[in-house]
XYZ file of C-alpha atoms in Angstrom:
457
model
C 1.690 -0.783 31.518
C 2.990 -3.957 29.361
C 6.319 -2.869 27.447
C 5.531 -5.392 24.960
C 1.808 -3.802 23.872
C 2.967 -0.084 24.434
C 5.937 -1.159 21.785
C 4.111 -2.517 19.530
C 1.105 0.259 19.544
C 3.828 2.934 18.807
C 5.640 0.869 15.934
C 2.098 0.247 14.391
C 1.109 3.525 14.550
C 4.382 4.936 13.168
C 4.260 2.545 10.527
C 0.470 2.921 9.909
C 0.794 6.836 9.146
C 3.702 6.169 7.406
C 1.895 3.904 5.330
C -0.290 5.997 4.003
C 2.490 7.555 1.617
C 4.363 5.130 -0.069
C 1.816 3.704 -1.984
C 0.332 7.029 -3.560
C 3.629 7.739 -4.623
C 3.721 4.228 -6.471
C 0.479 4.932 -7.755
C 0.887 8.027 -8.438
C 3.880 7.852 -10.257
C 2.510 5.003 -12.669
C -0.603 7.350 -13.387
C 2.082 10.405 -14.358
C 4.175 8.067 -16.039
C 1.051 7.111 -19.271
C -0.044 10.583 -19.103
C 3.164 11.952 -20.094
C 3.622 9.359 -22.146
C 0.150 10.278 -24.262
C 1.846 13.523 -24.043
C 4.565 12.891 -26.068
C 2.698 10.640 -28.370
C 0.246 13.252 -29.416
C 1.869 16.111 -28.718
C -1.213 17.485 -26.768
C -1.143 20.319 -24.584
C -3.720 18.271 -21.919
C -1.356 15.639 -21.350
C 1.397 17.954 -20.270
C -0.608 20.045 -18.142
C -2.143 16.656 -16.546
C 1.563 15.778 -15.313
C 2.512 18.722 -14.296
C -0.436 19.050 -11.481
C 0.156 15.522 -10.481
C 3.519 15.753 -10.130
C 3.616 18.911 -7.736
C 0.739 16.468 -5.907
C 3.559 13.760 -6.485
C 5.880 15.826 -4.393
C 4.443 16.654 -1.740
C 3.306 12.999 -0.867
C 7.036 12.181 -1.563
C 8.372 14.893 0.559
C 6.309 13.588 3.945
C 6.369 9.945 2.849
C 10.387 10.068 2.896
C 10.164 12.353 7.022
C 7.772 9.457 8.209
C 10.085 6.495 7.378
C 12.792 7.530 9.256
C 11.468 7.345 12.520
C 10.875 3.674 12.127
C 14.565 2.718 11.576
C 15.551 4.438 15.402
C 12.482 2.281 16.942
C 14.190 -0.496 15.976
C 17.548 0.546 17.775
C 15.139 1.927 20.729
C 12.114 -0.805 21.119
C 13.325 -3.779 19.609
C 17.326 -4.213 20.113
C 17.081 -7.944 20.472
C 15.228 -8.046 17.674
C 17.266 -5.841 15.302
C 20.478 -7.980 16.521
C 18.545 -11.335 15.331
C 17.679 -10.129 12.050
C 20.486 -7.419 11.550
C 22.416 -9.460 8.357
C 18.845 -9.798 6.688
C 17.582 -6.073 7.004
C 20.787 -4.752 6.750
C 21.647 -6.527 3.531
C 17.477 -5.389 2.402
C 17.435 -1.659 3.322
C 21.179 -1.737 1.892
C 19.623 -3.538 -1.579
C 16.939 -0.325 -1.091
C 19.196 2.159 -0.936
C 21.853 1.637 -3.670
C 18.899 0.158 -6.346
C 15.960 2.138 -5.147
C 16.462 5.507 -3.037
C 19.750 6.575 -5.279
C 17.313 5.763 -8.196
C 14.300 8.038 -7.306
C 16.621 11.329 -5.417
C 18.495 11.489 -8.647
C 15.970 11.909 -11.227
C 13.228 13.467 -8.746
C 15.254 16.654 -9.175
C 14.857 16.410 -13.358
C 11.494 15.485 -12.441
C 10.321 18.104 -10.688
C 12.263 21.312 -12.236
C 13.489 19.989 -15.461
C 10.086 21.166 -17.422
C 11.513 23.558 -20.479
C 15.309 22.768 -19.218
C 15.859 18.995 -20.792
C 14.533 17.780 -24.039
C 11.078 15.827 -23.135
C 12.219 12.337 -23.554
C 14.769 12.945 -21.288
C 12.273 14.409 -18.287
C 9.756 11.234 -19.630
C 12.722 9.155 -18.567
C 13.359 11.075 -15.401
C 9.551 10.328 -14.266
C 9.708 6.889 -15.158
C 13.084 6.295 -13.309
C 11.174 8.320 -9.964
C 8.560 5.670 -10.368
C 10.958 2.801 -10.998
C 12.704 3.444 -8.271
C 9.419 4.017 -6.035
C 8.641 0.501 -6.990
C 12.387 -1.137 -6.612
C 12.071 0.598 -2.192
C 8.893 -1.115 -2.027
C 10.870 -4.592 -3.495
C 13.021 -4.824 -0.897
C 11.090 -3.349 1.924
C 8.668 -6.211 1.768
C 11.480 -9.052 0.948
C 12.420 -7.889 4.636
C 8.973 -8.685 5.482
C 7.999 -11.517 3.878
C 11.392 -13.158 5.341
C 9.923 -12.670 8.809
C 6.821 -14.307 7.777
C 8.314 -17.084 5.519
C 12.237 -17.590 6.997
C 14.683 -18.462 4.149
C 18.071 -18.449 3.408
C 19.588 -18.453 6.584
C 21.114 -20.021 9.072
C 20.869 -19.111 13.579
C 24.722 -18.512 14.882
C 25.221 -17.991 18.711
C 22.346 -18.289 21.253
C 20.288 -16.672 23.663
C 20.237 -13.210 23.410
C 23.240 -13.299 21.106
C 21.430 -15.575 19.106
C 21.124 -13.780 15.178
C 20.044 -14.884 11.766
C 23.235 -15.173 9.231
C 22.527 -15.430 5.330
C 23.604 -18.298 3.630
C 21.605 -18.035 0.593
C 21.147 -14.120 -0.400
C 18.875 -15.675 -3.589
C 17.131 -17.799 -1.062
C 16.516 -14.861 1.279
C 15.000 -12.927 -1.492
C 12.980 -14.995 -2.790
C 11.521 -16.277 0.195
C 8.245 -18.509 -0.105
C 5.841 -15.358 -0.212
C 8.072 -12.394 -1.115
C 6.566 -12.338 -4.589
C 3.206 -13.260 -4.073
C 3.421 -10.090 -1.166
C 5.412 -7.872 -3.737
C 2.379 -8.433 -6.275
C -0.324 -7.657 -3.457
C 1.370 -4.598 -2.503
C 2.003 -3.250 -6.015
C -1.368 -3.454 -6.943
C -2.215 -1.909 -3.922
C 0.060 0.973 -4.610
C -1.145 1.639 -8.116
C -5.151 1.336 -6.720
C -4.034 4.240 -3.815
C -2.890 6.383 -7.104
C -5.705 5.704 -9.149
C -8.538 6.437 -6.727
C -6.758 9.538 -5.786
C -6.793 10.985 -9.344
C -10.211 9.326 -9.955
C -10.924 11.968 -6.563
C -9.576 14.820 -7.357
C -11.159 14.553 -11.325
C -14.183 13.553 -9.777
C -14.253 16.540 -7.783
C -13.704 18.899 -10.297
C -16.396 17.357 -12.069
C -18.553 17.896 -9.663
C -17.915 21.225 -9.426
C -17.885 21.841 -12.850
C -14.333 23.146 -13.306
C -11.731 21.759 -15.112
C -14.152 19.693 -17.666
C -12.000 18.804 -20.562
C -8.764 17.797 -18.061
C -10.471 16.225 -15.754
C -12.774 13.858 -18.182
C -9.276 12.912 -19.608
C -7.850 12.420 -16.425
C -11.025 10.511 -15.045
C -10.450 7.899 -18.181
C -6.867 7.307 -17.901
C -7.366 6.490 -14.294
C -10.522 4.105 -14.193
C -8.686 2.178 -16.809
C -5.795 1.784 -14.583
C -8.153 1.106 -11.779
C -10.544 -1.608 -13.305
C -7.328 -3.556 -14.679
C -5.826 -3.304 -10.831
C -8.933 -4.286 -8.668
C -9.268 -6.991 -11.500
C -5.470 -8.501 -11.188
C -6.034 -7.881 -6.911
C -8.555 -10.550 -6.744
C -6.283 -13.251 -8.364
C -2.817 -11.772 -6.619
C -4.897 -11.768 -2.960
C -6.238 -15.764 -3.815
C -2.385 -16.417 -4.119
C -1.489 -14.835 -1.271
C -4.110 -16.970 0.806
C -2.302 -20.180 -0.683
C 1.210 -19.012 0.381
C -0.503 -18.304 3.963
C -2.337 -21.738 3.602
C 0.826 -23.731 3.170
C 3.139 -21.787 5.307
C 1.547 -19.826 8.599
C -1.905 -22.335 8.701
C -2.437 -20.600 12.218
C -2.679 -17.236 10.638
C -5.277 -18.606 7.788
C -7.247 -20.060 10.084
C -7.463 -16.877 11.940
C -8.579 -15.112 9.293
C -11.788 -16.903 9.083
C -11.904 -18.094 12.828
C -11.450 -21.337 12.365
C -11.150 -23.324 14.967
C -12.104 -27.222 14.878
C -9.021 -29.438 14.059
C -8.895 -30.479 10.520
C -12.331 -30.077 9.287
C -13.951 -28.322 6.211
C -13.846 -25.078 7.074
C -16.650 -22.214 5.775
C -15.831 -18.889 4.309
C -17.418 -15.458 6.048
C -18.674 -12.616 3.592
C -18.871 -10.627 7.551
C -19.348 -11.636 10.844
C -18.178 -12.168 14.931
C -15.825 -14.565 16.283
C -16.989 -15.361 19.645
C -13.138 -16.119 21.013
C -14.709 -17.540 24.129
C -16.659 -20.066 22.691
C -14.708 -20.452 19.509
C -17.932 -19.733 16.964
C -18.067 -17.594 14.210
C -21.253 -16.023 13.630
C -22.074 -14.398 10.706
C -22.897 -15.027 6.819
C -20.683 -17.517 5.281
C -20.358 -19.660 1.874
C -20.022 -23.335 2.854
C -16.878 -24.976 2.225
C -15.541 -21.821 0.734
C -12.217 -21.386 3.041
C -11.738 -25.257 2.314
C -12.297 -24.695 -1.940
C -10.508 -21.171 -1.799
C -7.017 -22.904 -0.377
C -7.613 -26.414 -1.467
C -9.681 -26.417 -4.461
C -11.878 -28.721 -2.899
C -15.248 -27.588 -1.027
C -15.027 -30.835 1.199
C -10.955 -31.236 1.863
C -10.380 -29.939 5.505
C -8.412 -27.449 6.879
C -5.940 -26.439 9.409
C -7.868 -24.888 12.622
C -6.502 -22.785 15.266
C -6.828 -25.998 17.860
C -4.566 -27.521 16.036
C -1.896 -24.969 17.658
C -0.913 -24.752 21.582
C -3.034 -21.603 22.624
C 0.953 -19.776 23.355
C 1.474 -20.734 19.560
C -1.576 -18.949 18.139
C -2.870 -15.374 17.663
C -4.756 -13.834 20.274
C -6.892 -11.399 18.696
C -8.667 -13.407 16.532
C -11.470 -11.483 16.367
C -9.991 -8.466 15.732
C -7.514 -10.719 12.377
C -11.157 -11.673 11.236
C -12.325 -8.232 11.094
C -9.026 -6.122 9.179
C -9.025 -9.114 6.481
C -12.691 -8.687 5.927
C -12.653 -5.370 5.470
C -10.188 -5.285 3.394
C -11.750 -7.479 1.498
C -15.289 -5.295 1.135
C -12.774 -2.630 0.238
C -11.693 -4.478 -2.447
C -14.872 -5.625 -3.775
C -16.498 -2.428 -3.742
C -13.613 -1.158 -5.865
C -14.027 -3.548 -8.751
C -18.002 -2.753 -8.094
C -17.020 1.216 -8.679
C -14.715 0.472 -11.498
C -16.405 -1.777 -13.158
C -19.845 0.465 -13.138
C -17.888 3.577 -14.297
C -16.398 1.210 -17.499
C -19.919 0.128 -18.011
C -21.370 3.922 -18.082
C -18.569 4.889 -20.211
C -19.415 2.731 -22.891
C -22.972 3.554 -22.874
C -21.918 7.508 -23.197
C -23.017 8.572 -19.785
C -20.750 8.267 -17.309
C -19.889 12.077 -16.744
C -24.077 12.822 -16.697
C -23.779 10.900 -13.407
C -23.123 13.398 -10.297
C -24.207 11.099 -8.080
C -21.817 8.482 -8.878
C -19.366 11.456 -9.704
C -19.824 12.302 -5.920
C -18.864 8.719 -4.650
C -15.817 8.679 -6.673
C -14.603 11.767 -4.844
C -15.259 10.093 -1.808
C -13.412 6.900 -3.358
C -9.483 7.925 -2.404
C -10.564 6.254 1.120
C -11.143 2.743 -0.122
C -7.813 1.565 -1.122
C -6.481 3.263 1.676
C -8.594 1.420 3.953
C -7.532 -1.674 2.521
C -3.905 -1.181 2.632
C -4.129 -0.173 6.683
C -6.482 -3.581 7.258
C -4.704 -5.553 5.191
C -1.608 -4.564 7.180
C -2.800 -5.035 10.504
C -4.479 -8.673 9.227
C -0.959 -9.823 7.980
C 0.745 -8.742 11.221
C -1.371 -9.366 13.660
C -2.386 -12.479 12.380
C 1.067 -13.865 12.842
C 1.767 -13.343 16.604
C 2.931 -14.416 18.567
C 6.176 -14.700 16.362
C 8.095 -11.492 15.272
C 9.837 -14.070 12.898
C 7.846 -16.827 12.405
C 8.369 -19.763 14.172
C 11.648 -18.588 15.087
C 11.679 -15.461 17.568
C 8.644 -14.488 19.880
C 7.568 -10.903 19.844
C 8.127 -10.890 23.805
C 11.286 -12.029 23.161
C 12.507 -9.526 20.842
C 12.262 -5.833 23.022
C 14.952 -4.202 24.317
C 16.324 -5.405 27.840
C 16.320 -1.461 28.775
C 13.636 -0.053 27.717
C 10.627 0.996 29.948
C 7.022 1.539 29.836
C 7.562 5.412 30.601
C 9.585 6.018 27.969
C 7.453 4.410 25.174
C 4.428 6.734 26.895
C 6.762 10.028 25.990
C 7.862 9.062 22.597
C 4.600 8.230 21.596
C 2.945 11.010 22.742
C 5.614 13.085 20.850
C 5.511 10.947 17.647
C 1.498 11.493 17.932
C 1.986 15.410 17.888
C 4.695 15.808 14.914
C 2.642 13.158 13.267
C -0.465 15.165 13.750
C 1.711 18.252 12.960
C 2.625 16.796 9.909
C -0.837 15.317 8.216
C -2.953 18.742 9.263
C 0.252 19.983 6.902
C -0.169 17.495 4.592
C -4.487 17.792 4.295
C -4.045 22.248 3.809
C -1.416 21.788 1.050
C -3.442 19.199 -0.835
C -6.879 20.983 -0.676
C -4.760 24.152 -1.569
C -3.502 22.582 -4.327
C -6.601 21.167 -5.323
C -8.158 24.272 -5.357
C -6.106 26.163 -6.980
C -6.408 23.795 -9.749
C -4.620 22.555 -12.500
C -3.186 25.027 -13.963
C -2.635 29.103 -14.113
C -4.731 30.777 -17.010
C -1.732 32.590 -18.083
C 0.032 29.305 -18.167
C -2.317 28.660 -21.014
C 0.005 30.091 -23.733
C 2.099 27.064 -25.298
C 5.788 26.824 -24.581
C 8.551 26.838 -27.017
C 9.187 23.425 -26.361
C 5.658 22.450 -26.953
C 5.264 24.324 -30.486
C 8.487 22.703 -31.650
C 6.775 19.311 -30.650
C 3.581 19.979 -31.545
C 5.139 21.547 -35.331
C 7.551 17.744 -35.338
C 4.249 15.853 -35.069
C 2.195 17.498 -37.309
């Protein structure tokens, strides 16, 4: 077997499952972060009990989300040596960034967050969940300036060659803010905060459905599809900047997207179809122009094509970067569809008389999850053959030792704890799900609570 596919199938699918927990913890932690805040505004008992049940949720996708990103930083020591020696001063100086700034941020106030209910004053624990979610946001900051460098190279300069060849820093500013780092940073948040919205719009949903939980999970339903509308909204216009940055600075990669091929020529824009890679045709259902108007404001200006690029220069699997970008797209879309029609209902005074829609909505937690994994595997697909772009193959960048064999084994032992781990993941949630929001003897108010409650009235 090819060391170079087997590699990269085991990084992507470490990365992929990994990726499934970092962003509900954004998201999540936004969504806890205005209901507490409601809670000490009003003082009502609701609120509290809302972020209480989304913050043992909180944990647990914290708890696996923190076990699944280790793995990644030894495959980079294992798979990729040449490649961690090329880009060593640029992660190292990144992940270092993530840990003083972000990690040290969200470990100590996690501990307030999660077992300082009753023990702190409330402003203090409000402060502890907004620091968790802070510093949430900060890891994902500097995870993706690592990223972005690779696919936008700033900063820098190359010392030594060959295989002792290695990217030094000569601008840390520069580095940072790289040509798409905040364009990316903007996509990703967004993502993040859709992953946490759908999931509480879920689990609400659900309840609704079931008829349990009414007046909690109405609340929760509203706080949610507020947070959801505004962030499928603001996705459209941070996703049509991203496509600009991609324009100007990996053409090949745009033109992938869409399959275009033909050298400098308008170039159409797919709502879905097939790129025939052997006879370089899309076919499909596409708005005229619209690639051409979408990246150069200008339906007749032409565009970049994949000929344009030596075939050793350009992606491979174009077919395969046209489908994960459309689909995340159609993810997209039908979010702002769902949101928006749930806004729409609400102001008429009938969205919670609709099971029906109630029922998609619990079904909804997939979509931005869908879209994050696509969108992933558009971005990094798309920009092979370069590890860094322009600057250091993927070929190039294994380890000299490594072999086939031992890829096979890891992977097949990474699949097992992995599987291990989400069957884990899936019984805790439903349990927790079921069980509910809260006890019934729980019902009582607290101490703490009366004294607020008696301060606000």
């Amino acid at each position: 077997m090819n060391v170079e596919i087997l590699a990269r199938v085991q990084f992507a699918f470490t990365i992929a499952f990994h990726y499934i927990y970092p962003p509900l913890s954004i998201g999540l932690g936004l969504i806890m972060v205005i209901m507490e805040a409601m809670y000490l505004r009003t003082g009502k008992k609701l609120y509290e009990q809302m972020t209480k049940f989304f913050v043992r949720i909180f944990a647990l996708i914290f708890g696996i989300g923190v076990a699944t990103g280790i793995v990644m930083e030894f495959e980079f020591g294992t798979n990729w040596a040449v490649y961690s020696k090329y880009v060593g001063d640029v992660f190292g100086s990144a992940l270092a960034a993530e840990g003083i700034f972000a990690f040290a941020l969200e470990s100590g106030f996690l501990g307030v967050l999660l077992f300082g209910w009753n023990k702190v004053r409330p402003w203090v624990h409000f402060l502890a969940t907004l620091m968790v979610t802070v510093g949430s946001m900060f890891s994902a900051v500097w995870i993706v300036v690592a990223n972005s460098w690779q696919q936008t190279p700033a900063g820098f300069h190359i010392v030594g060659t060959g295989l002792n060849a290695r990217a030094q820093i000569t601008d840390f500013w520069a580095m940072v803010f790289n040509p798409s780092s905040v364009q990316r940073l903007t996509h990703v948040w967004l993502g993040a905060f859709l992953s946490g919205a759908f999931l509480v719009l879920s689990i609400s949903a659900y309840y609704l459905v079931k008829r349990r939980h009414l007046e909690f999970s109405k609340a929760a339903f509203k706080i949610s599809l507020v947070v959801a509308t505004v962030c499928s909204l603001l996705q459209l216009v941070a996703g049509h900047e991203s496509a600009k940055v991609v324009a100007e600075y990996q053409p090949a990669k745009l033109a992938a997207l869409e399959g275009h091929y033909p050298k400098d020529s308008v170039a159409d824009m797919y709502l879905f179809g097939y790129v025939d890679q052997n006879k370089q045709q899309v076919k499909g259902v596409a708005i005229p122009g619209g690639l051409s108007f979408l990246t150069k404001g200008d339906f007749k200006k032409p565009v970049t094509g994949l000929n344009n690029f030596k075939p050793e220069d350009r992606p491979k699997a174009v077919n395969f970067v046209f489908q994960t970008y459309h689909l995340m797209v159609a993810c997209g879309m039908l979010m702002i569809g769902l949101s928006l029609l749930g806004c729409y209902l609400w102001w008429r005074g009938k969205l919670f008389e609709q099971r029906w829609l109630m029922r998609i909505f619990a079904f909804s937690v997939l979509l931005p999850q869908i879209a994050n994994q696509v969108g992933w595997y558009s971005a990094e697909v798309g920009r092979q053959p370069w590890v860094v772009y322009g600057l250091l193959r993927t070929s190039k960048a294994l380890s000299q030792a490594v072999t086939a064999g031992e890829i096979v084994f890891s992977l097949i032992l990474f699949s097992w704890v992995y599987l291990v781990l989400f069957v884990l993941f899936i019984y805790i949630l439903n349990k927790k799900i079921k069980h509910g929001p809260y006890d019934e003897e729980n019902l009582d108010h607290s101490p703490r609570h009366i004294e607020m409650v008696d301060a606000l009235s």
